[in-house]
Amino acid sequence: MNESGCSPKLPVQAEGQRAPRGGLRGWFGRQSIRVKINAITLVYVTIILSLLAIAAFASSLNNGVRAFAQGESLWSKAQKDAVHYLMRYAQLRDENDYQKYLREIAIPLGDRAGRLELHKPSYDYAVVERGFVAGGNAPEDVPYMVSLYRRFHNIGDLKRAIAIWNEADVQILQLIETADQIHAAITAGRLSAQRERQLLDRVEQINARLTPIEIRFTATLGEAARRMRVLVLMVIVGFALALLGGGLALSTWISRQLRTGLMTLRAGTRRVAEGDLSLQIPVTTQDEIGDLTLAFNDMIAHRRRAEGQLKHTLSVLSTTLESTADGIIVVDLAGRIVCFNQRFVELWEIPKSVMLTGDGNLVQLEVARKFEDPEAFLNKFRALYAAVEQESFELLQLKDGRVFERNSRPQRIDGTVIGRVCSFRDVTERKQAEAHIQKMAHHDALTQLPNRALLMDRLDMALEQARRNGSLVALLMLDLDHFKNINDSLGHSAGDQLLRTVAARLSGCARKTDTVARMGGDEFVIVLTDVKNRDTVERIVQAMVEEVSAPIVIESHELVVTPSIGISVFPDDGAHATGLLKSADTAMYQAKAQGRGNYQWFAPRMMLAVDERLELEHGLRRALERREFSLDYQPLVSIKTGQVVGSEALIRWHHPRRGTVLPRSFIPLAEETGLIIPIGAWVLRQACIEGKRLQAQLGKPLIISVNISTRQFRQDNLLRTVEDVLEESGLPPHTLVLEITESALAANPQETAAVLKNIRDLGVRIAVDDFGTGYSSLSYITRFPIDLLKIDASFVRDLIEDQSDAAITSAIIALAHSLKLEVVAEGVETQAQLAFLRERVCNEAQGFYFGKPVPAAQFSTLAGQIDRAANDGSAASALAGVG
Ligand code: C2E
Ligand code: MG
Ligand code: MG
């Protein structure tokens, strides 16, 4: 099994390769069965043909022997007849007898001629034939005789027979010689009886010698024929047996080979059927069985590969099945469980015993128990199984609060549905997260109140309902007064805590059907639905103002925030959400303008105020380039000497239509719009240039105090601006004081301290303006590089009448001194206030008592008057002079 994910590549050909074999057996083994059967047939045909050949050969030999034997009897008879006719010729002297003798003697002579020719290394067959035929033999016997003679004339009996024959020839030649003598004597007529007797004796002697020769010859030939027959028989039998044995051995070998191959194959097939795929049948022959074995091995190798791939796929599937976070179950059409993973069991907490039954219906029952309404679930499941072809998706809500996602799809083989696969995923967390996100999208993270989006939705719905019912809807726009100060001075976490408290208080005042929403920052919107009349709204709003204004303790500070609320009512102040919001917003601004901490019903005339603000903003944007700003300077007087020691530069806007506009009317707007940055830079530059001039005019190092807004302070190039301005104006740095507010310090303490230090390193001094109105303690302030404190005018104003203001002022002065800080009192208007401050050793004072802010051109005159008055000991006259 290959676990790596890729299928094994098995060698295909190598497995069944035949082992090459040498020799005849090897060669024969390589031949096909047809060749082998042909070979066996050939062997048997050869046996038959050989036997036939042997038989033919034997018969030809036999014919030869028979012909020679027949020839011998003819020869013997002719020799006897020749002797007879010769003897009668000698006695009767009848020429006919002699002629007969000649005819008879020609026969032995013919045989002799044939034999003599045959004896030559290369013989003439015609001569032989002529001789043997003359010897009385049949011409058709001649070839057998020739064959026998040529093959065996040197062997055994035939050799002996031929020797005997030659012996006879000698006698025949003597007979012929004797006959010739007789014939010659008779023809000459001089054959005497004695001679006759003599010659006839010789003839008889010859004849007598010939008879035993003939007997021997016949016996020898007979012996030869008999032996030959035995030999031939033996050869035939031996040869036949040998060939038969060889043929049998061959066919046995071939059939055994075939049988072995087939048996091996059969055994292999059985093992494969039993599942053994490791098998590899050795290929021993190269015939059809060898081919079959190779094909068989290939087939097994193929199956092995297929099995390997199957195992691999199964392993991938089962690993995947067990590593997925989904619970999976596969059930066949009969409801039997085909497959499931552990996760399924865990998700549904199904007992192992139930899973082991393999019964899908039992598992369904177990699953159903996890639902509030098990029957409804089962019905749904049955319907799902009835719709075999369908894929489906569903969210399941379990009794225990979990939410599962169910995916179900038919399982198919070749397009036919054979079961169903169901997967279950626990999406509880996801669903919770979704719900959370949904809530986040519609709620404010800080207060958990509905946000703008949800508010708009609810408002639209409320309006829709009001349209149907003919009821009223009230929209309250609520903004916290001076919230920015709290945020800036106490930090954002305090601000957040405050907002949460306010949100809770507002929610407490609203009815169930109402919506309290946070729009951002310190702005809240409340929708009061199904309102009968304005009195109801008024009561709720009053309660809200009261509730929100109650003191809140945050980080041991007791804070009081007041709300400014604008109210618009549907359908009077707007037909749609946007119109109503705008109306409520306008009314809210009106409430702020009315002194904060109150509420205002929208009235159409308020739109004019809004337009005014817009116009102001528009004008402010152009004021710089139109040179509509100027600076007034208010003297700073040393309480000890009564002399003018400095001046605070205060901006004035000369509006083309409105005349002179004071800072409180436009500085907040400038801060809001960011225009304070260029305006502030202009002020600093202008103050330094004019301040330098004033110093020259007065002939003393007059302090020039310039207000820097928080927004300006956060701007990262303030240090550069100060450096540049000092260089450009030539104002000695130690005569410049930058006034910052407590909120500037609170906003970003570490960074602020660093910037202040850098500015101070230039020689410039830092004052904290309006001290006491913020929420910072003195000890907090001292963590910063500060030189001066300016006590806010609000404390100085009631100094004489209000004991607590007097106490605070005294405490501030005393503490400041202990921290080596200079103290300036703002808003000094009376002799009594000055006397109080002098008693407490406040360093400097600023206020109408000495002089109101005046343009630079008038400052020298004012300062001269104050100084003179000081010298005269009468500050009051100086005031009178200016006022
Ligand atoms: P501040 O810095 O505390 O300035 C003193 C304010 O008190 C001035 O008002 C001044 O005219 C007023 N004042 C001085 N003596 C008396 C007095 O005896 N009685 C009364 N009732 N008021 C007195 P102003 O010029 O209207 O300025 C208001 C505020 O506007 C300033 O308060 C300062 O915070 C801001 N401001 C003025 N000029 C600038 C400026 O160039 N840049 C920035 N960022 N703020 C400025
Ligand atoms: Mg100031
Ligand atoms: Mg001030």
mmCIF file of C-alpha atoms in Angstrom, residues 313-624:
data_model
loop_
_atom_site.group_PDB
_atom_site.id
_atom_site.type_symbol
_atom_site.label_atom_id
_atom_site.label_comp_id
_atom_site.label_asym_id
_atom_site.label_seq_id
_atom_site.Cartn_x
_atom_site.Cartn_y
_atom_site.Cartn_z
ATOM 1 C CA THR A 313 -8.015 5.555 -2.466
ATOM 2 C CA LEU A 314 -9.669 3.866 0.497
ATOM 3 C CA SER A 315 -6.929 5.081 2.812
ATOM 4 C CA VAL A 316 -7.260 8.649 1.489
ATOM 5 C CA LEU A 317 -11.005 8.475 1.896
ATOM 6 C CA SER A 318 -10.948 6.993 5.370
ATOM 7 C CA THR A 319 -8.257 9.411 6.567
ATOM 8 C CA THR A 320 -10.217 12.296 5.104
ATOM 9 C CA LEU A 321 -13.375 10.958 6.648
ATOM 10 C CA GLU A 322 -11.773 10.859 10.061
ATOM 11 C CA SER A 323 -9.956 14.167 9.826
ATOM 12 C CA THR A 324 -12.909 16.269 8.820
ATOM 13 C CA ALA A 325 -14.739 18.330 11.411
ATOM 14 C CA ASP A 326 -18.022 17.183 9.921
ATOM 15 C CA GLY A 327 -19.945 14.197 11.158
ATOM 16 C CA ILE A 328 -20.612 11.942 8.173
ATOM 17 C CA ILE A 329 -22.878 8.959 7.695
ATOM 18 C CA VAL A 330 -23.656 6.928 4.574
ATOM 19 C CA VAL A 331 -26.841 4.899 4.503
ATOM 20 C CA ASP A 332 -27.982 2.605 1.689
ATOM 21 C CA LEU A 333 -31.455 2.549 0.200
ATOM 22 C CA ALA A 334 -32.512 -0.208 2.579
ATOM 23 C CA GLY A 335 -31.585 1.984 5.551
ATOM 24 C CA ARG A 336 -28.404 0.115 6.474
ATOM 25 C CA ILE A 337 -25.390 2.114 7.625
ATOM 26 C CA VAL A 338 -22.660 1.692 5.071
ATOM 27 C CA CYS A 339 -20.176 4.042 6.622
ATOM 28 C CA PHE A 340 -19.814 6.702 9.338
ATOM 29 C CA ASN A 341 -17.030 8.602 11.014
ATOM 30 C CA GLN A 342 -16.187 9.088 14.672
ATOM 31 C CA ARG A 343 -17.122 12.734 14.492
ATOM 32 C CA PHE A 344 -20.679 11.752 13.617
ATOM 33 C CA VAL A 345 -20.911 9.618 16.733
ATOM 34 C CA GLU A 346 -19.460 12.399 18.859
ATOM 35 C CA LEU A 347 -21.670 15.128 17.434
ATOM 36 C CA TRP A 348 -24.860 13.233 18.003
ATOM 37 C CA GLU A 349 -23.650 11.385 21.110
ATOM 38 C CA ILE A 350 -24.910 8.107 19.734
ATOM 39 C CA PRO A 351 -24.137 4.987 21.806
ATOM 40 C CA LYS A 352 -21.644 2.670 20.189
ATOM 41 C CA SER A 353 -24.058 -0.220 20.505
ATOM 42 C CA VAL A 354 -26.540 1.559 18.259
ATOM 43 C CA MET A 355 -23.894 2.310 15.659
ATOM 44 C CA LEU A 356 -22.790 -1.316 15.701
ATOM 45 C CA THR A 357 -26.267 -2.569 14.798
ATOM 46 C CA GLY A 358 -25.705 -0.961 11.392
ATOM 47 C CA ASP A 359 -29.369 -0.021 11.422
ATOM 48 C CA GLY A 360 -29.838 3.468 9.982
ATOM 49 C CA ASN A 361 -33.346 3.718 11.411
ATOM 50 C CA LEU A 362 -32.134 3.210 14.975
ATOM 51 C CA VAL A 363 -29.549 5.932 14.462
ATOM 52 C CA GLN A 364 -32.283 8.226 13.138
ATOM 53 C CA LEU A 365 -34.246 7.661 16.319
ATOM 54 C CA GLU A 366 -31.195 8.514 18.403
ATOM 55 C CA VAL A 367 -30.668 11.681 16.388
ATOM 56 C CA ALA A 368 -34.343 12.607 16.626
ATOM 57 C CA ARG A 369 -34.124 12.544 20.430
ATOM 58 C CA LYS A 370 -31.860 15.572 20.277
ATOM 59 C CA PHE A 371 -34.712 17.740 18.990
ATOM 60 C CA GLU A 372 -37.567 19.429 20.776
ATOM 61 C CA ASP A 373 -39.967 17.748 18.384
ATOM 62 C CA PRO A 374 -38.459 14.372 17.422
ATOM 63 C CA GLU A 375 -41.485 13.373 15.339
ATOM 64 C CA ALA A 376 -41.222 16.480 13.159
ATOM 65 C CA PHE A 377 -37.571 15.761 12.590
ATOM 66 C CA LEU A 378 -38.251 12.135 11.652
ATOM 67 C CA ASN A 379 -40.959 13.194 9.201
ATOM 68 C CA LYS A 380 -38.567 15.583 7.557
ATOM 69 C CA PHE A 381 -35.923 12.896 7.361
ATOM 70 C CA ARG A 382 -38.324 10.389 5.845
ATOM 71 C CA ALA A 383 -39.360 12.924 3.231
ATOM 72 C CA LEU A 384 -35.706 13.468 2.463
ATOM 73 C CA TYR A 385 -35.121 9.748 1.954
ATOM 74 C CA ALA A 386 -38.220 9.476 -0.204
ATOM 75 C CA ALA A 387 -36.795 12.105 -2.558
ATOM 76 C CA VAL A 388 -33.897 9.887 -3.533
ATOM 77 C CA GLU A 389 -32.517 12.091 -6.263
ATOM 78 C CA GLN A 390 -32.466 15.314 -4.307
ATOM 79 C CA GLU A 391 -29.642 17.185 -2.653
ATOM 80 C CA SER A 392 -30.633 19.178 0.363
ATOM 81 C CA PHE A 393 -29.309 21.596 2.918
ATOM 82 C CA GLU A 394 -30.818 22.498 6.240
ATOM 83 C CA LEU A 395 -30.012 24.207 9.520
ATOM 84 C CA LEU A 396 -30.924 22.128 12.530
ATOM 85 C CA GLN A 397 -31.636 23.667 15.906
ATOM 86 C CA LEU A 398 -30.951 21.147 18.653
ATOM 87 C CA LYS A 399 -32.580 20.972 22.047
ATOM 88 C CA ASP A 400 -29.290 21.717 23.784
ATOM 89 C CA GLY A 401 -28.875 24.978 21.908
ATOM 90 C CA ARG A 402 -26.407 23.733 19.329
ATOM 91 C CA VAL A 403 -26.996 24.529 15.680
ATOM 92 C CA PHE A 404 -26.006 21.998 13.020
ATOM 93 C CA GLU A 405 -25.788 22.436 9.325
ATOM 94 C CA ARG A 406 -26.952 19.366 7.460
ATOM 95 C CA ASN A 407 -25.930 18.583 3.893
ATOM 96 C CA SER A 408 -27.445 15.579 2.247
ATOM 97 C CA ARG A 409 -26.856 14.212 -1.199
ATOM 98 C CA PRO A 410 -27.562 10.975 -3.034
ATOM 99 C CA GLN A 411 -24.743 8.480 -3.433
ATOM 100 C CA ARG A 412 -24.508 7.207 -6.984
ATOM 101 C CA ILE A 413 -22.758 4.496 -8.934
ATOM 102 C CA ASP A 414 -22.851 5.015 -12.687
ATOM 103 C CA GLY A 415 -25.696 7.436 -12.217
ATOM 104 C CA THR A 416 -27.861 5.087 -10.197
ATOM 105 C CA VAL A 417 -28.684 6.156 -6.669
ATOM 106 C CA ILE A 418 -27.550 3.518 -4.189
ATOM 107 C CA GLY A 419 -27.812 5.437 -0.956
ATOM 108 C CA ARG A 420 -27.482 8.797 0.732
ATOM 109 C CA VAL A 421 -24.608 10.672 2.334
ATOM 110 C CA CYS A 422 -25.397 13.065 5.149
ATOM 111 C CA SER A 423 -22.862 15.382 6.689
ATOM 112 C CA PHE A 424 -23.407 17.408 9.839
ATOM 113 C CA ARG A 425 -21.396 20.395 10.920
ATOM 114 C CA ASP A 426 -21.599 22.103 14.269
ATOM 115 C CA VAL A 427 -22.062 25.759 13.337
ATOM 116 C CA THR A 428 -23.138 26.910 16.780
ATOM 117 C CA GLU A 429 -20.130 29.167 17.226
ATOM 118 C CA ARG A 430 -20.441 30.545 13.737
ATOM 119 C CA LYS A 431 -24.120 31.255 14.214
ATOM 120 C CA GLN A 432 -23.347 32.967 17.507
ATOM 121 C CA ALA A 433 -20.629 34.971 15.817
ATOM 122 C CA GLU A 434 -23.028 35.887 13.030
ATOM 123 C CA ALA A 435 -25.600 36.972 15.551
ATOM 124 C CA HIS A 436 -22.890 38.933 17.319
ATOM 125 C CA ILE A 437 -21.798 40.578 14.092
ATOM 126 C CA GLN A 438 -25.399 41.276 13.266
ATOM 127 C CA LYS A 439 -25.731 42.918 16.630
ATOM 128 C CA MET A 440 -22.479 44.817 16.174
ATOM 129 C CA ALA A 441 -23.652 46.045 12.813
ATOM 130 C CA HIS A 442 -26.727 47.471 14.424
ATOM 131 C CA HIS A 443 -25.476 48.414 17.837
ATOM 132 C CA ASP A 444 -22.955 50.743 19.264
ATOM 133 C CA ALA A 445 -20.048 48.814 20.735
ATOM 134 C CA LEU A 446 -19.546 51.153 23.675
ATOM 135 C CA THR A 447 -23.068 51.543 25.006
ATOM 136 C CA GLN A 448 -24.770 48.557 23.334
ATOM 137 C CA LEU A 449 -27.457 50.980 22.205
ATOM 138 C CA PRO A 450 -28.820 50.736 18.652
ATOM 139 C CA ASN A 451 -26.594 52.590 16.208
ATOM 140 C CA ARG A 452 -27.521 54.963 13.429
ATOM 141 C CA ALA A 453 -28.407 52.152 11.006
ATOM 142 C CA LEU A 454 -30.801 50.452 13.389
ATOM 143 C CA LEU A 455 -32.187 53.788 14.511
ATOM 144 C CA MET A 456 -33.050 54.723 10.939
ATOM 145 C CA ASP A 457 -34.710 51.373 10.508
ATOM 146 C CA ARG A 458 -36.751 51.699 13.674
ATOM 147 C CA LEU A 459 -37.591 55.326 12.890
ATOM 148 C CA ASP A 460 -38.891 54.356 9.458
ATOM 149 C CA MET A 461 -40.995 51.635 11.028
ATOM 150 C CA ALA A 462 -42.312 53.977 13.714
ATOM 151 C CA LEU A 463 -43.222 56.559 11.087
ATOM 152 C CA GLU A 464 -44.952 53.937 8.992
ATOM 153 C CA GLN A 465 -46.990 52.852 11.980
ATOM 154 C CA ALA A 466 -47.762 56.436 12.967
ATOM 155 C CA ARG A 467 -48.991 57.122 9.433
ATOM 156 C CA ARG A 468 -51.407 54.210 9.775
ATOM 157 C CA ASN A 469 -52.547 55.018 13.314
ATOM 158 C CA GLY A 470 -52.534 58.761 12.968
ATOM 159 C CA SER A 471 -50.353 58.942 16.088
ATOM 160 C CA LEU A 472 -47.331 61.132 16.771
ATOM 161 C CA VAL A 473 -43.638 60.222 16.798
ATOM 162 C CA ALA A 474 -41.201 62.373 18.709
ATOM 163 C CA LEU A 475 -37.540 62.493 17.832
ATOM 164 C CA LEU A 476 -35.086 63.740 20.448
ATOM 165 C CA MET A 477 -31.586 64.805 19.487
ATOM 166 C CA LEU A 478 -29.414 64.879 22.610
ATOM 167 C CA ASP A 479 -25.891 66.218 22.964
ATOM 168 C CA LEU A 480 -23.864 66.388 26.151
ATOM 169 C CA ASP A 481 -22.595 69.849 27.035
ATOM 170 C CA HIS A 482 -18.829 70.234 27.218
ATOM 171 C CA PHE A 483 -18.326 66.528 26.882
ATOM 172 C CA LYS A 484 -15.195 67.230 24.888
ATOM 173 C CA ASN A 485 -13.652 68.821 27.928
ATOM 174 C CA ILE A 486 -14.183 65.710 29.984
ATOM 175 C CA ASN A 487 -12.767 63.520 27.293
ATOM 176 C CA ASP A 488 -9.764 65.742 26.837
ATOM 177 C CA SER A 489 -9.024 66.276 30.501
ATOM 178 C CA LEU A 490 -9.834 62.937 32.096
ATOM 179 C CA GLY A 491 -9.015 60.764 29.135
ATOM 180 C CA HIS A 492 -11.064 58.604 26.866
ATOM 181 C CA SER A 493 -11.741 55.822 29.305
ATOM 182 C CA ALA A 494 -13.435 58.271 31.663
ATOM 183 C CA GLY A 495 -15.321 59.706 28.690
ATOM 184 C CA ASP A 496 -16.420 56.186 27.704
ATOM 185 C CA GLN A 497 -17.593 55.443 31.209
ATOM 186 C CA LEU A 498 -19.584 58.645 31.228
ATOM 187 C CA LEU A 499 -21.207 57.805 27.907
ATOM 188 C CA ARG A 500 -22.169 54.344 29.185
ATOM 189 C CA THR A 501 -23.750 55.838 32.288
ATOM 190 C CA VAL A 502 -25.648 58.403 30.245
ATOM 191 C CA ALA A 503 -26.806 55.647 27.873
ATOM 192 C CA ALA A 504 -28.097 53.600 30.801
ATOM 193 C CA ARG A 505 -29.865 56.564 32.301
ATOM 194 C CA LEU A 506 -31.507 57.487 29.018
ATOM 195 C CA SER A 507 -32.637 53.908 28.468
ATOM 196 C CA GLY A 508 -34.094 53.954 31.956
ATOM 197 C CA CYS A 509 -36.255 56.937 31.050
ATOM 198 C CA ALA A 510 -37.496 55.504 27.749
ATOM 199 C CA ARG A 511 -40.495 53.198 27.406
ATOM 200 C CA LYS A 512 -40.243 49.716 25.990
ATOM 201 C CA THR A 513 -41.467 50.761 22.580
ATOM 202 C CA ASP A 514 -39.024 53.665 22.347
ATOM 203 C CA THR A 515 -35.577 53.542 20.838
ATOM 204 C CA VAL A 516 -32.537 55.116 22.439
ATOM 205 C CA ALA A 517 -29.661 55.205 19.941
ATOM 206 C CA ARG A 518 -26.137 56.545 19.996
ATOM 207 C CA MET A 519 -25.184 58.351 16.814
ATOM 208 C CA GLY A 520 -21.518 58.732 17.693
ATOM 209 C CA GLY A 521 -19.523 60.938 20.042
ATOM 210 C CA ASP A 522 -21.756 62.376 22.709
ATOM 211 C CA GLU A 523 -24.775 62.489 20.447
ATOM 212 C CA PHE A 524 -27.851 60.408 21.243
ATOM 213 C CA VAL A 525 -31.142 60.130 19.394
ATOM 214 C CA ILE A 526 -34.317 58.919 21.039
ATOM 215 C CA VAL A 527 -37.411 57.880 19.112
ATOM 216 C CA LEU A 528 -40.613 58.047 21.158
ATOM 217 C CA THR A 529 -43.310 56.099 19.348
ATOM 218 C CA ASP A 530 -47.053 56.122 19.529
ATOM 219 C CA VAL A 531 -47.154 59.428 21.345
ATOM 220 C CA LYS A 532 -50.599 60.850 22.203
ATOM 221 C CA ASN A 533 -49.581 64.478 22.750
ATOM 222 C CA ARG A 534 -46.661 66.779 23.391
ATOM 223 C CA ASP A 535 -47.166 66.639 27.158
ATOM 224 C CA THR A 536 -46.134 63.009 27.226
ATOM 225 C CA VAL A 537 -42.970 63.890 25.324
ATOM 226 C CA GLU A 538 -42.257 66.798 27.602
ATOM 227 C CA ARG A 539 -42.513 64.616 30.692
ATOM 228 C CA ILE A 540 -40.080 62.085 29.286
ATOM 229 C CA VAL A 541 -37.662 64.761 28.147
ATOM 230 C CA GLN A 542 -37.720 66.481 31.523
ATOM 231 C CA ALA A 543 -37.003 63.193 33.200
ATOM 232 C CA MET A 544 -34.081 62.627 30.837
ATOM 233 C CA VAL A 545 -32.565 66.066 31.507
ATOM 234 C CA GLU A 546 -32.887 65.469 35.217
ATOM 235 C CA GLU A 547 -31.470 61.964 35.105
ATOM 236 C CA VAL A 548 -28.509 62.793 32.868
ATOM 237 C CA SER A 549 -27.668 65.909 34.891
ATOM 238 C CA ALA A 550 -27.384 63.978 38.157
ATOM 239 C CA PRO A 551 -23.754 63.837 39.343
ATOM 240 C CA ILE A 552 -21.642 60.958 38.063
ATOM 241 C CA VAL A 553 -18.560 59.771 39.919
ATOM 242 C CA ILE A 554 -15.761 58.663 37.627
ATOM 243 C CA GLU A 555 -12.267 57.875 38.868
ATOM 244 C CA SER A 556 -13.071 59.688 42.102
ATOM 245 C CA HIS A 557 -14.140 62.809 40.195
ATOM 246 C CA GLU A 558 -17.704 63.890 40.717
ATOM 247 C CA LEU A 559 -18.844 65.120 37.332
ATOM 248 C CA VAL A 560 -21.952 66.878 36.239
ATOM 249 C CA VAL A 561 -22.858 66.771 32.576
ATOM 250 C CA THR A 562 -25.907 68.409 31.220
ATOM 251 C CA PRO A 563 -27.677 67.477 28.028
ATOM 252 C CA SER A 564 -28.930 69.776 25.341
ATOM 253 C CA ILE A 565 -31.961 68.293 23.669
ATOM 254 C CA GLY A 566 -33.729 69.217 20.460
ATOM 255 C CA ILE A 567 -37.193 67.782 19.848
ATOM 256 C CA SER A 568 -38.969 67.316 16.539
ATOM 257 C CA VAL A 569 -42.403 65.770 16.142
ATOM 258 C CA PHE A 570 -43.911 63.778 13.280
ATOM 259 C CA PRO A 571 -45.810 64.847 11.279
ATOM 260 C CA ASP A 572 -45.503 68.560 12.198
ATOM 261 C CA ASP A 573 -41.710 68.974 11.891
ATOM 262 C CA GLY A 574 -40.984 66.564 9.047
ATOM 263 C CA ALA A 575 -42.700 63.896 7.012
ATOM 264 C CA HIS A 576 -39.663 61.636 6.807
ATOM 265 C CA ALA A 577 -36.794 60.483 8.960
ATOM 266 C CA THR A 578 -34.180 62.802 7.498
ATOM 267 C CA GLY A 579 -36.386 65.863 7.807
ATOM 268 C CA LEU A 580 -37.231 65.021 11.413
ATOM 269 C CA LEU A 581 -33.580 64.448 12.282
ATOM 270 C CA LYS A 582 -32.599 67.753 10.778
ATOM 271 C CA SER A 583 -35.342 69.522 12.698
ATOM 272 C CA ALA A 584 -34.335 67.895 15.980
ATOM 273 C CA ASP A 585 -30.694 68.774 15.295
ATOM 274 C CA THR A 586 -31.590 72.391 14.685
ATOM 275 C CA ALA A 587 -33.625 72.479 17.887
ATOM 276 C CA MET A 588 -30.696 70.940 19.749
ATOM 277 C CA TYR A 589 -28.321 73.703 18.584
ATOM 278 C CA GLN A 590 -30.886 76.177 19.685
ATOM 279 C CA ALA A 591 -30.927 74.518 23.122
ATOM 280 C CA LYS A 592 -27.128 74.807 23.298
ATOM 281 C CA ALA A 593 -27.305 78.451 22.293
ATOM 282 C CA GLN A 594 -29.899 78.985 25.002
ATOM 283 C CA GLY A 595 -27.290 78.171 27.611
ATOM 284 C CA ARG A 596 -27.128 74.401 27.577
ATOM 285 C CA GLY A 597 -28.688 71.939 29.997
ATOM 286 C CA ASN A 598 -32.123 72.485 28.487
ATOM 287 C CA TYR A 599 -34.380 71.303 25.688
ATOM 288 C CA GLN A 600 -36.079 73.034 22.800
ATOM 289 C CA TRP A 601 -39.017 72.100 20.644
ATOM 290 C CA PHE A 602 -38.312 72.612 17.004
ATOM 291 C CA ALA A 603 -39.736 75.767 15.470
ATOM 292 C CA PRO A 604 -39.387 76.723 11.803
ATOM 293 C CA ARG A 605 -37.644 79.986 12.717
ATOM 294 C CA MET A 606 -34.713 77.978 14.076
ATOM 295 C CA MET A 607 -33.728 77.121 10.556
ATOM 296 C CA LEU A 608 -32.562 80.704 10.235
ATOM 297 C CA ALA A 609 -30.026 80.217 13.090
ATOM 298 C CA VAL A 610 -28.647 77.211 11.320
ATOM 299 C CA ASP A 611 -28.291 79.189 8.151
ATOM 300 C CA GLU A 612 -26.447 81.794 10.160
ATOM 301 C CA ARG A 613 -23.921 79.276 11.416
ATOM 302 C CA LEU A 614 -23.353 78.100 7.880
ATOM 303 C CA GLU A 615 -22.814 81.641 6.739
ATOM 304 C CA LEU A 616 -20.363 82.254 9.577
ATOM 305 C CA GLU A 617 -18.367 79.194 8.690
ATOM 306 C CA HIS A 618 -18.272 80.301 5.086
ATOM 307 C CA GLY A 619 -17.054 83.757 6.119
ATOM 308 C CA LEU A 620 -14.435 82.341 8.458
ATOM 309 C CA ARG A 621 -12.916 80.373 5.638
ATOM 310 C CA ARG A 622 -12.247 83.564 3.726
ATOM 311 C CA ALA A 623 -11.402 85.831 6.675
ATOM 312 C CA LEU A 624 -7.650 85.140 6.617
#
